[in-house]
Short mmCIF file of N, CA and C in Angstrom, two decimals:
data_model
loop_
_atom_site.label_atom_id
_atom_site.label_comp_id
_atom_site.label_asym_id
_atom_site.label_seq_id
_atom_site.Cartn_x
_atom_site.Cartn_y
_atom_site.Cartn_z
N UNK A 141 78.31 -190.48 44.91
CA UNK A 141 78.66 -189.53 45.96
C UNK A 141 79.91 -190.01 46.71
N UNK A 142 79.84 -191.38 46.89
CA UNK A 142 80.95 -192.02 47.38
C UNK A 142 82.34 -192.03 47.04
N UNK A 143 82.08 -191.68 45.57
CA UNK A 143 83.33 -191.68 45.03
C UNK A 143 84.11 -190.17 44.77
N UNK A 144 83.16 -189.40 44.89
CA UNK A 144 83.34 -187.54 45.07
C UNK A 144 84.15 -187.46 46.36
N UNK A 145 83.57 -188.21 47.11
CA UNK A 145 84.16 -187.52 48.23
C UNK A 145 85.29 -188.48 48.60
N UNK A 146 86.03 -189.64 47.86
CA UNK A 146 87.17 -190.23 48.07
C UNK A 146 88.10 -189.41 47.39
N UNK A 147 87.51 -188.33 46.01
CA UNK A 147 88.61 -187.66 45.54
C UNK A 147 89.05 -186.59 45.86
N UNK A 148 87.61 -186.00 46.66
CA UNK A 148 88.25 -184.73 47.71
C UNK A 148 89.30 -185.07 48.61
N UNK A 149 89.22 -186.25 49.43
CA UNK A 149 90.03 -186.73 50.55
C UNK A 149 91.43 -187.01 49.77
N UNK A 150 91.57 -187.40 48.60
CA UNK A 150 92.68 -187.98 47.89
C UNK A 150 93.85 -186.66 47.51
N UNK A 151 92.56 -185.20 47.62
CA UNK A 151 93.51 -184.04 46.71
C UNK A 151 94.49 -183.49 47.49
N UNK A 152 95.06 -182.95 47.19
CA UNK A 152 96.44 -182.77 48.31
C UNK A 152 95.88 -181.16 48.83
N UNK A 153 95.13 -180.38 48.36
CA UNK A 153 94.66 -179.22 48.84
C UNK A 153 93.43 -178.85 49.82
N UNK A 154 93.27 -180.25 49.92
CA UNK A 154 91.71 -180.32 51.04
C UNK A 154 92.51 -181.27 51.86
N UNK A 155 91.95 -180.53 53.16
CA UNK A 155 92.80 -181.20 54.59
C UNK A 155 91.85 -181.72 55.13
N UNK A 156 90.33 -181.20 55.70
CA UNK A 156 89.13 -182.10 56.24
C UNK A 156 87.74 -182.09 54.87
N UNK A 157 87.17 -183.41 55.05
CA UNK A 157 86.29 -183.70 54.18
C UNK A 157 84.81 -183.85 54.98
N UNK A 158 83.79 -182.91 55.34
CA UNK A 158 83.06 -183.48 55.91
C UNK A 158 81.69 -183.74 54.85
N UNK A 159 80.62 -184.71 55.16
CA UNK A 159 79.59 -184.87 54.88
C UNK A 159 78.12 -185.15 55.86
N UNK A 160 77.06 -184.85 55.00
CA UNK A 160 75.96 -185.71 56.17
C UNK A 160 75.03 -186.40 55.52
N UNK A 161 75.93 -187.47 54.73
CA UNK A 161 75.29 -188.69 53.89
C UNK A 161 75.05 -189.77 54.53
N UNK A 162 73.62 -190.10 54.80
CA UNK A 162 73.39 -191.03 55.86
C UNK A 162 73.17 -192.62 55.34
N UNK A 163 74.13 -193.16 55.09
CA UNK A 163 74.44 -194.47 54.59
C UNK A 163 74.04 -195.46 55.79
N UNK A 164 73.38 -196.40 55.31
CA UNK A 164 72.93 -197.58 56.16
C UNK A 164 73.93 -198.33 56.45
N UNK A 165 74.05 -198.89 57.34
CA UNK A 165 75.61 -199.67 58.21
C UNK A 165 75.72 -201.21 57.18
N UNK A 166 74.85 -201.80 56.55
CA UNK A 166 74.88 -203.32 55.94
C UNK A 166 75.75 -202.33 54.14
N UNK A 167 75.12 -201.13 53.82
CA UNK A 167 75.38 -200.81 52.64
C UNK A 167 77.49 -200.54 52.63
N UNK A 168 77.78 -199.79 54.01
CA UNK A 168 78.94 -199.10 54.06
C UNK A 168 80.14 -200.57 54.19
N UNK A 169 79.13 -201.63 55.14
CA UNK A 169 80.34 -203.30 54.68
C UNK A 169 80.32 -203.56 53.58
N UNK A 170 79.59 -203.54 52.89
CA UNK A 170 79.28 -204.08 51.54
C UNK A 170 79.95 -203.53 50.53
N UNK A 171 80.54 -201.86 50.71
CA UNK A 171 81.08 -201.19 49.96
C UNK A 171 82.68 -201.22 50.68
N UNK A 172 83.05 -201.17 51.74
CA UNK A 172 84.42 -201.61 52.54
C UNK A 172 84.77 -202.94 51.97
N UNK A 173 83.93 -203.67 51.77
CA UNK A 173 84.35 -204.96 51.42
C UNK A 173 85.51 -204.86 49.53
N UNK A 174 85.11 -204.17 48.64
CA UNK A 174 85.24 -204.53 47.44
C UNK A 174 86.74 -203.48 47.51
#
């Protein structure tokens, strides 16, 4: 899912990306990190 919605944000024809994917705060460092 994470990666769907980096390619929406990436497309030059979508201006806001919203979601209500409720990711745990230890999972979202862990994935910022790499």
């Amino acid at each position: 899912a994470l990666v769907l919605m980096e390619n929406f944000e990436d497309h030059d024809d979508v201006q806001n990306v919203y979601t209500n994917l409720d990711i745990p705060d230890q999972l979202m460092e862990e994935l910022s990190g790499q």
